[in-house]
Amino acid sequence: MLFSELPLHSVLKKKIAGRGLRELYPPQEEAIKKGLFEGKNILMVTQTASGKTFLAELLAIDTVMKGKGKVVYLSPLKALADEKFRDFTLYYGDLNLRTILTVGNYDSDEPRLERYDIICTTYEKMDSLVRHRPNWLEKVSLLIIDEIHYLDDEKRGPVLESLIANLKLMIPNSQLFALSATVGNSEEIASWIEAELVESNWRPVPLREGVFFRGKVIYRDGDVEKINTKYSSPILDLVNDTITDGGQALVFVNSRRRAVSLSKILADRLELDPVEGAEELSEKMRNSSEVSSLNEELSQLISSGVSYHHAGLTVEQRREIEKAFRNGILKVIVATPTLAAGVNLPARRVIIESSERYVAGEGSEPIKVLEYKQFAGRAGRPGFDEYGEAILIARSTYEVEDLFKTYINGSPEKIRSKMGSPLKFRTYLLSYLVTFNGVNEEGIERYLEKLLLFRQTSEKKLKELVEDSLKMLIEGNFVIATGGTYLPTELGKYVAELYIDPLTALYTMRAFTKGKRPTEFSIMHLIASSPDMPKLRLKSREMVSLDDSLMQYLPEMLLGLQDRDIEYEEALAELKTAFFLLDWINEVPEQEICDKYDLGPGDIYSFIESASWIAYAIRRLAEIVPGAKLYLSLLDELAVRVEKGVKRELVELASIPNIGRVRARRLYNAGFRTIDDIAKAGEERLKRVEGIGDALAKGIMSFALKKLSNKS
Ligand SMILES: Nc1ncnc2c1ncn2[C@@H]1O[C@H](COP(=O)(O)OP(=O)(O)OP(=O)(O)O)[C@@H](O)[C@H]1O
Ligand SMILES: [Mg+2]
């Protein structure tokens, strides 16, 4: 089937032809035959690189161009939502589609979304939006759920599962298009979301899977290929072999530390010829973050044609690295699994260093088949190579067999609902009650029936789960049971709309009703003790000193250890996290924070993102806790300080758009104390401040003047 034969808008057809695409891939054709363009729900479980996401893109545009309604594109990761948004604007920019990317800020129904046709977002953000019951929701006629196998993920799975259940009840007539390359129980999932299943093993670019052992790659088809083993190291030899052959390699490792060390070894020993553009990028990396040791490291690596890629890097650094790999400036990337989902990179060969991963507290565990298939699927993407290769490394003959059996010839695991944990369940049950503004027993039954969990757990377990959750929600005054109806209280609504765990709210209220005066430390500790806050990892050598600090700081904490049911090690991890936040709001330089807590700037960003959200939620909760009103201005100030990482005197300056902690400090040191000072001083004086160029000075000035005129 040709794209030109599809019942698409002629302008869209021209676009497709302009991208050099002519013929549909067979799985795409099958999805269309099953009614994708006639509004049918479809679950597409077909190979990596078989054009699923691309087909979703076309369907989205067609839906909008035919005036059927809005489209929501959902992805598990911000980076993927962002990439899709960029694709829409890059390839279809002149079609006048109103496309928007929205992530973060969980406390709004975002009325502006009313004006957009295509909304690219994450599962979390959409879940938070739905709780506000926005007016525009009923105009959504197509929901695209990319990478739906994330249902099996501990963290994102329940978000997605509950979101799907709510949407099925709220907008039952909108079309669902769900995609994944790796679902073991595709029939079950299709039946759950009431979709037709499209399944196929066809791949546009052949993927040769194999195992490396003693100098040879043994392929699935029986071929055996000798590799030049001049480095006597499997990875070096495999990478060298790929590059000598004119290809690029992507190596997946299981820890960041390994990604960094292996990329250094590769850079040192392979001694690749420099590529044009490498020096320029290497220079650019020298100023790519506030952490100069990291910049230096990346800069050196990149000039040797190699880089690592993990979540400790900033988003911009990661994007630059991916781009450089696409442009051929980098020949090798050593990545952690964060690079595994959905991306199109020119990797001819994917090498998977180990099929085991260290899990804290559990020891080594085998990776999932699903993960392996996603890693492998990054090789051989259309438009880049004629074929792709995915290679595992064995250490014994036994392992060769085992890797073939488990991974290469294995099928991805069945997707199992992760909603069964009481901790998760109560949050989503509350969200359902809030979304529907109270329901009776039958209403609860309706929700349960829409969950995957309903099909995967016993009736007895489900009943217990509901009873326990309702009990907690009623005791915490989030819900009241009256006349057979479960009604959310004002507090319950507040908490669901703030997108926090009800426990965070309970802790906050308990903390403030004790009448203790909060301090900088005690608020940071309150944030750190929220179940919504990820914790910094504990190292065994820190235990003793953290234990001392625990004794010392205990009197200052708003909640004693007995106020919450937590384990000793958790208490230490919370304390460490609180110290990190305290350093952050006291302007300890990022470099120092990274060294002290063993983090990258990307980690700081993601911890601070969560912390800012919780700081904001605590501030909002304080409005409704008697006795906490006294502290509102302190909490306001601390919320800004957490978000921006500044001391008290910089709160005002840091509220200027595009002014972070470093520039705010420079402005302050140059004599500016307030926005008024800036408005009065003028652009020329601003430009004399280090790091403030023409464009930024203009922006700051117009912001300051507007503020000034609003005041008068
Ligand atoms: N019919 C087609 N002809 C040529 N190229 C295509 C066609 N369909 C898609 N492509 C291209 O193939 C590449 C892979 O497509 P896409 O990213 O949609 O795959 P996918 O199935 O979503 O993969 P993954 O499971 O890894 O997310 C993209 O660069 C896309 O533009
Ligand atoms: Mg995809």
Tab-separated table of C-alpha atoms in Angstrom, residues 10-352:
chain	number	residue	atom	x	y	z
A	10	SER	CA	-3.580	16.142	0.207
A	11	VAL	CA	-1.241	18.524	2.026
A	12	LEU	CA	-0.279	15.786	4.435
A	13	LYS	CA	0.342	13.403	1.553
A	14	LYS	CA	2.723	15.928	0.023
A	15	LYS	CA	4.560	16.177	3.327
A	16	ILE	CA	5.026	12.426	3.485
A	17	ALA	CA	6.310	12.316	-0.070
A	18	GLY	CA	8.611	15.228	0.758
A	19	ARG	CA	10.178	13.131	3.510
A	20	GLY	CA	10.968	10.486	0.926
A	21	LEU	CA	8.409	7.980	2.232
A	22	ARG	CA	6.412	6.085	-0.343
A	23	GLU	CA	5.225	2.728	0.810
A	24	LEU	CA	3.649	1.724	4.071
A	25	TYR	CA	5.313	-0.939	6.128
A	26	PRO	CA	3.211	-4.126	6.345
A	27	PRO	CA	2.338	-3.689	10.069
A	28	GLN	CA	1.237	-0.109	9.334
A	29	GLU	CA	-0.931	-1.421	6.532
A	30	GLU	CA	-2.484	-3.974	8.840
A	31	ALA	CA	-3.328	-1.318	11.424
A	32	ILE	CA	-5.030	0.708	8.721
A	33	LYS	CA	-6.950	-2.289	7.438
A	34	LYS	CA	-8.190	-2.878	10.948
A	35	GLY	CA	-9.753	0.563	10.939
A	36	LEU	CA	-7.138	2.888	12.431
A	37	PHE	CA	-8.263	5.762	10.254
A	38	GLU	CA	-11.936	5.038	10.920
A	39	GLY	CA	-11.704	5.609	14.624
A	40	LYS	CA	-11.104	2.025	15.798
A	41	ASN	CA	-9.122	1.427	18.957
A	42	ILE	CA	-5.889	-0.313	18.059
A	43	LEU	CA	-3.102	-1.872	20.092
A	44	MET	CA	-0.057	-2.220	17.891
A	45	VAL	CA	2.522	-4.659	19.186
A	46	THR	CA	5.031	-4.830	16.395
A	47	GLN	CA	8.806	-4.824	16.175
A	48	THR	CA	11.036	-1.933	17.138
A	49	ALA	CA	11.500	0.448	14.181
A	50	SER	CA	8.383	-0.866	12.422
A	51	GLY	CA	6.973	2.649	12.178
A	52	LYS	CA	4.461	2.659	15.049
A	53	THR	CA	5.217	6.122	16.348
A	54	PHE	CA	5.383	7.487	12.829
A	55	LEU	CA	1.936	6.074	12.074
A	56	ALA	CA	0.629	7.671	15.261
A	57	GLU	CA	2.024	10.984	14.043
A	58	LEU	CA	0.082	10.685	10.776
A	59	LEU	CA	-3.106	9.685	12.526
A	60	ALA	CA	-2.766	12.651	14.880
A	61	ILE	CA	-2.399	15.119	12.046
A	62	ASP	CA	-5.165	13.537	9.999
A	63	THR	CA	-7.523	13.677	12.984
A	64	VAL	CA	-6.878	17.381	13.444
A	65	MET	CA	-6.976	18.265	9.750
A	66	LYS	CA	-10.313	16.552	9.339
A	67	GLY	CA	-11.659	18.572	12.237
A	68	LYS	CA	-12.467	15.549	14.387
A	69	GLY	CA	-11.085	17.042	17.560
A	70	LYS	CA	-8.040	17.261	19.732
A	71	VAL	CA	-5.228	14.752	20.032
A	72	VAL	CA	-3.245	13.873	23.129
A	73	TYR	CA	0.092	12.130	22.625
A	74	LEU	CA	1.241	10.420	25.814
A	75	SER	CA	4.725	9.189	26.503
A	76	PRO	CA	6.356	7.809	29.652
A	77	LEU	CA	9.379	10.099	29.474
A	78	LYS	CA	9.661	13.840	29.154
A	79	ALA	CA	12.467	13.440	26.661
A	80	LEU	CA	10.222	11.410	24.353
A	81	ALA	CA	7.283	13.805	24.662
A	82	ASP	CA	9.692	16.591	23.852
A	83	GLU	CA	11.109	14.735	20.862
A	84	LYS	CA	7.628	14.122	19.477
A	85	PHE	CA	6.708	17.762	19.964
A	86	ARG	CA	9.827	18.773	18.045
A	87	ASP	CA	8.969	16.349	15.249
A	88	PHE	CA	5.520	17.869	14.931
A	89	THR	CA	6.915	21.369	14.703
A	90	LEU	CA	9.898	20.427	12.535
A	91	TYR	CA	8.166	18.309	9.929
A	92	TYR	CA	4.691	19.757	9.929
A	93	GLY	CA	5.378	23.290	11.094
A	94	ASP	CA	3.673	24.887	8.095
A	95	LEU	CA	0.417	22.947	8.428
A	96	ASN	CA	-0.807	25.427	11.024
A	97	LEU	CA	-1.352	22.748	13.607
A	98	ARG	CA	-1.484	24.158	17.070
A	99	THR	CA	0.880	21.849	18.908
A	100	ILE	CA	2.024	22.198	22.501
A	101	LEU	CA	4.329	20.401	24.886
A	102	THR	CA	3.233	20.430	28.496
A	103	VAL	CA	5.105	18.794	31.378
A	104	GLY	CA	5.551	19.762	35.051
A	105	ASN	CA	3.255	22.032	37.089
A	106	TYR	CA	0.729	19.507	38.297
A	107	ASP	CA	-1.700	21.924	39.891
A	108	SER	CA	-3.660	23.327	36.996
A	109	ASP	CA	-6.286	22.392	34.460
A	110	GLU	CA	-4.309	24.515	32.012
A	111	PRO	CA	-7.157	26.367	30.301
A	112	ARG	CA	-4.672	27.418	27.586
A	113	LEU	CA	-4.763	23.842	26.290
A	114	GLU	CA	-8.233	24.623	24.965
A	115	ARG	CA	-6.491	26.465	22.126
A	116	TYR	CA	-4.280	23.588	20.988
A	117	ASP	CA	-4.922	20.706	18.617
A	118	ILE	CA	-2.120	18.357	19.540
A	119	ILE	CA	-0.984	18.086	23.133
A	120	CYS	CA	2.292	16.242	23.722
A	121	THR	CA	2.690	15.267	27.337
A	122	THR	CA	3.676	12.604	29.863
A	123	TYR	CA	1.453	10.084	31.648
A	124	GLU	CA	1.928	11.964	34.941
A	125	LYS	CA	1.020	15.340	33.588
A	126	MET	CA	-2.099	14.014	31.856
A	127	ASP	CA	-3.118	12.215	35.041
A	128	SER	CA	-2.831	15.480	36.951
A	129	LEU	CA	-4.783	17.369	34.296
A	130	VAL	CA	-7.648	14.881	34.330
A	131	ARG	CA	-8.116	15.376	38.081
A	132	HIS	CA	-9.113	18.969	37.333
A	133	ARG	CA	-11.740	17.828	34.831
A	134	PRO	CA	-10.739	20.445	32.254
A	135	ASN	CA	-13.407	21.637	29.826
A	136	TRP	CA	-11.319	20.774	26.827
A	137	LEU	CA	-11.146	17.095	27.750
A	138	GLU	CA	-14.364	16.180	26.010
A	139	LYS	CA	-12.972	17.570	22.769
A	140	VAL	CA	-10.229	14.966	22.758
A	141	SER	CA	-11.010	12.516	20.014
A	142	LEU	CA	-7.718	10.609	19.888
A	143	LEU	CA	-5.433	9.375	22.639
A	144	ILE	CA	-2.066	7.999	21.643
A	145	ILE	CA	-0.316	5.941	24.294
A	146	ASP	CA	3.257	5.324	23.261
A	147	GLU	CA	5.441	2.699	24.960
A	148	ILE	CA	2.463	1.175	26.720
A	149	HIS	CA	4.675	-1.562	28.216
A	150	TYR	CA	5.552	1.018	30.870
A	151	LEU	CA	2.374	-0.296	32.523
A	152	ASP	CA	4.740	-2.845	33.987
A	153	ASP	CA	6.975	-0.161	35.527
A	154	GLU	CA	6.713	0.228	39.320
A	155	LYS	CA	6.588	3.994	39.171
A	156	ARG	CA	4.871	4.924	35.919
A	157	GLY	CA	2.710	1.827	35.550
A	158	PRO	CA	0.043	2.736	38.124
A	159	VAL	CA	-0.134	6.302	36.817
A	160	LEU	CA	-0.907	5.037	33.331
A	161	GLU	CA	-3.253	2.282	34.430
A	162	SER	CA	-5.375	4.582	36.526
A	163	LEU	CA	-5.286	7.265	33.834
A	164	ILE	CA	-6.573	4.804	31.237
A	165	ALA	CA	-9.377	3.716	33.589
A	166	ASN	CA	-10.423	7.316	34.246
A	167	LEU	CA	-10.309	8.282	30.591
A	168	LYS	CA	-12.292	5.212	29.580
A	169	LEU	CA	-15.008	6.416	31.921
A	170	MET	CA	-14.787	10.099	31.071
A	171	ILE	CA	-14.372	10.099	27.309
A	172	PRO	CA	-15.486	6.610	26.279
A	173	ASN	CA	-15.937	7.581	22.637
A	174	SER	CA	-12.474	8.863	21.960
A	175	GLN	CA	-10.166	6.665	19.932
A	176	LEU	CA	-7.231	4.894	21.574
A	177	PHE	CA	-4.046	4.055	19.725
A	178	ALA	CA	-1.584	2.215	21.951
A	179	LEU	CA	1.905	1.194	20.891
A	180	SER	CA	4.703	-1.042	22.047
A	181	ALA	CA	7.280	-3.433	20.675
A	182	THR	CA	7.409	-5.501	23.823
A	183	VAL	CA	4.212	-6.823	25.348
A	184	GLY	CA	4.136	-10.524	26.250
A	185	ASN	CA	0.378	-10.660	26.871
A	186	SER	CA	-0.769	-8.520	23.965
A	187	GLU	CA	-4.187	-10.187	23.761
A	188	GLU	CA	-4.923	-9.509	27.383
A	189	ILE	CA	-3.855	-5.873	27.093
A	190	ALA	CA	-5.850	-5.397	23.888
A	191	SER	CA	-8.946	-6.842	25.471
A	192	TRP	CA	-8.440	-4.658	28.538
A	193	ILE	CA	-8.281	-1.428	26.556
A	194	GLU	CA	-11.014	-2.700	24.202
A	195	ALA	CA	-8.809	-2.517	21.134
A	196	GLU	CA	-8.127	-4.560	18.035
A	197	LEU	CA	-4.709	-6.126	18.132
A	198	VAL	CA	-2.139	-5.687	15.394
A	199	GLU	CA	0.779	-7.998	15.937
A	200	SER	CA	3.725	-8.794	13.735
A	201	ASN	CA	7.386	-9.727	13.735
A	202	TRP	CA	8.197	-7.831	10.589
A	203	ARG	CA	11.038	-5.341	10.784
A	204	PRO	CA	12.034	-2.926	8.001
A	205	VAL	CA	15.741	-3.289	8.692
A	206	PRO	CA	16.909	-6.790	9.567
A	207	LEU	CA	18.218	-7.140	13.091
A	208	ARG	CA	20.881	-9.782	13.569
A	209	GLU	CA	21.016	-10.870	17.164
A	210	GLY	CA	23.977	-12.754	18.512
A	211	VAL	CA	26.279	-13.624	21.389
A	212	PHE	CA	29.983	-12.874	21.563
A	213	PHE	CA	32.184	-15.548	23.074
A	214	ARG	CA	35.935	-16.176	22.745
A	215	GLY	CA	36.569	-13.960	19.764
A	216	LYS	CA	33.504	-14.970	17.788
A	217	VAL	CA	29.976	-13.740	17.358
A	218	ILE	CA	27.470	-16.551	17.101
A	219	TYR	CA	24.343	-15.298	15.370
A	220	ARG	CA	20.827	-16.555	15.738
A	221	ASP	CA	20.754	-17.718	12.133
A	222	GLY	CA	23.712	-19.993	12.824
A	223	ASP	CA	26.373	-17.788	11.257
A	224	VAL	CA	29.601	-17.517	13.182
A	225	GLU	CA	31.885	-14.576	12.610
A	226	LYS	CA	35.408	-14.132	13.844
A	227	ILE	CA	36.229	-10.717	15.204
A	228	ASN	CA	39.673	-9.165	15.287
A	229	THR	CA	40.612	-9.466	18.958
A	230	LYS	CA	43.538	-7.095	19.041
A	231	TYR	CA	42.346	-5.454	22.265
A	232	SER	CA	41.613	-8.717	24.080
A	233	SER	CA	38.507	-7.122	25.488
A	234	PRO	CA	35.077	-8.095	24.139
A	235	ILE	CA	33.640	-4.590	24.121
A	236	LEU	CA	36.690	-2.891	22.675
A	237	ASP	CA	36.962	-5.550	20.008
A	238	LEU	CA	33.285	-5.378	19.090
A	239	VAL	CA	33.287	-1.590	18.950
A	240	ASN	CA	36.486	-1.532	16.937
A	241	ASP	CA	35.049	-4.070	14.518
A	242	THR	CA	31.938	-1.899	13.990
A	243	ILE	CA	33.886	1.265	13.386
A	244	THR	CA	36.417	-0.351	11.075
A	245	ASP	CA	33.433	-1.514	9.084
A	246	GLY	CA	32.161	2.067	8.809
A	247	GLY	CA	29.399	1.798	11.426
A	248	GLN	CA	28.595	3.367	14.777
A	249	ALA	CA	28.107	1.551	18.047
A	250	LEU	CA	25.885	1.967	21.069
A	251	VAL	CA	26.949	0.154	24.217
A	252	PHE	CA	24.441	-0.393	27.033
A	253	VAL	CA	25.846	-0.756	30.526
A	254	ASN	CA	24.091	-1.027	33.844
A	255	SER	CA	25.518	1.804	35.882
A	256	ARG	CA	26.550	5.360	35.363
A	257	ARG	CA	29.948	4.748	36.839
A	258	ARG	CA	30.531	2.044	34.271
A	259	ALA	CA	29.286	4.290	31.451
A	260	VAL	CA	31.874	6.898	32.396
A	261	SER	CA	34.778	4.527	32.945
A	262	LEU	CA	34.111	2.457	29.843
A	263	SER	CA	33.811	5.503	27.614
A	264	LYS	CA	37.193	6.703	28.887
A	265	ILE	CA	38.775	3.350	28.158
A	266	LEU	CA	37.269	3.370	24.668
A	267	ALA	CA	38.510	6.901	24.002
A	268	ASP	CA	42.018	6.111	25.235
A	269	ARG	CA	42.518	2.840	23.526
A	270	LEU	CA	40.658	3.104	20.243
A	271	GLU	CA	42.414	6.332	19.265
A	272	LEU	CA	39.818	7.179	16.621
A	273	ASP	CA	40.617	9.648	13.871
A	274	PRO	CA	39.202	13.068	14.648
A	275	VAL	CA	36.010	13.949	12.794
A	276	GLU	CA	35.135	17.382	11.477
A	277	GLY	CA	32.957	19.218	13.945
A	278	ALA	CA	34.308	17.323	16.939
A	279	GLU	CA	36.576	20.144	18.116
A	280	GLU	CA	33.778	22.665	17.853
A	281	LEU	CA	31.424	20.532	19.903
A	282	SER	CA	34.161	19.759	22.366
A	283	GLU	CA	34.606	23.513	22.924
A	284	LYS	CA	30.876	23.973	23.331
A	285	MET	CA	30.808	21.294	26.024
A	286	ARG	CA	33.336	23.277	28.065
A	287	ASN	CA	30.506	25.592	29.120
A	288	SER	CA	27.648	23.164	29.027
A	289	SER	CA	26.823	23.080	32.745
A	290	GLU	CA	27.728	24.618	36.086
A	291	VAL	CA	29.878	21.608	36.878
A	292	SER	CA	33.247	22.272	35.317
A	293	SER	CA	34.784	18.875	36.065
A	294	LEU	CA	31.960	17.224	34.158
A	295	ASN	CA	32.220	19.702	31.280
A	296	GLU	CA	35.925	19.032	31.026
A	297	GLU	CA	35.423	15.273	31.044
A	298	LEU	CA	32.794	15.392	28.296
A	299	SER	CA	34.788	17.855	26.281
A	300	GLN	CA	37.836	15.598	26.242
A	301	LEU	CA	35.861	12.492	25.430
A	302	ILE	CA	33.977	14.115	22.588
A	303	SER	CA	37.132	15.217	20.828
A	304	SER	CA	38.003	11.501	20.746
A	305	GLY	CA	34.697	10.551	19.131
A	306	VAL	CA	33.248	8.824	22.200
A	307	SER	CA	30.771	9.833	24.876
A	308	TYR	CA	28.678	8.478	27.670
A	309	HIS	CA	24.994	9.232	28.169
A	310	HIS	CA	23.077	9.006	31.433
A	311	ALA	CA	20.545	10.882	33.541
A	312	GLY	CA	23.237	12.658	35.547
A	313	LEU	CA	23.893	14.863	32.509
A	314	THR	CA	21.735	17.882	31.868
A	315	VAL	CA	18.967	17.575	29.301
A	316	GLU	CA	20.900	19.878	26.948
A	317	GLN	CA	24.079	17.844	27.278
A	318	ARG	CA	22.183	14.663	26.481
A	319	ARG	CA	20.544	16.278	23.488
A	320	GLU	CA	23.901	17.492	22.139
A	321	ILE	CA	25.359	14.015	22.507
A	322	GLU	CA	22.465	12.380	20.667
A	323	LYS	CA	22.756	14.968	17.926
A	324	ALA	CA	26.486	14.427	17.578
A	325	PHE	CA	25.923	10.689	17.260
A	326	ARG	CA	23.360	11.343	14.522
A	327	ASN	CA	25.818	13.612	12.712
A	328	GLY	CA	28.562	11.031	12.961
A	329	ILE	CA	30.792	13.227	15.132
A	330	LEU	CA	30.569	10.564	17.789
A	331	LYS	CA	31.248	6.989	16.778
A	332	VAL	CA	30.365	5.370	20.096
A	333	ILE	CA	28.004	6.130	22.952
A	334	VAL	CA	28.093	4.198	26.195
A	335	ALA	CA	24.649	4.581	27.711
A	336	THR	CA	22.581	3.539	30.684
A	337	PRO	CA	19.086	2.190	29.987
A	338	THR	CA	17.620	5.732	29.868
A	339	LEU	CA	18.485	5.796	26.168
A	340	ALA	CA	16.559	2.616	25.395
A	341	ALA	CA	13.009	3.676	24.594
A	342	GLY	CA	11.680	4.863	21.243
A	343	VAL	CA	14.704	6.836	19.989
A	344	ASN	CA	16.020	6.729	16.444
A	345	LEU	CA	19.813	6.688	16.395
A	346	PRO	CA	22.221	5.472	13.713
A	347	ALA	CA	23.584	2.537	15.699
A	348	ARG	CA	24.607	-0.276	13.432
A	349	ARG	CA	25.585	-2.363	16.395
A	350	VAL	CA	24.159	-2.385	19.896
A	351	ILE	CA	26.337	-4.118	22.458
A	352	ILE	CA	24.874	-5.158	25.788
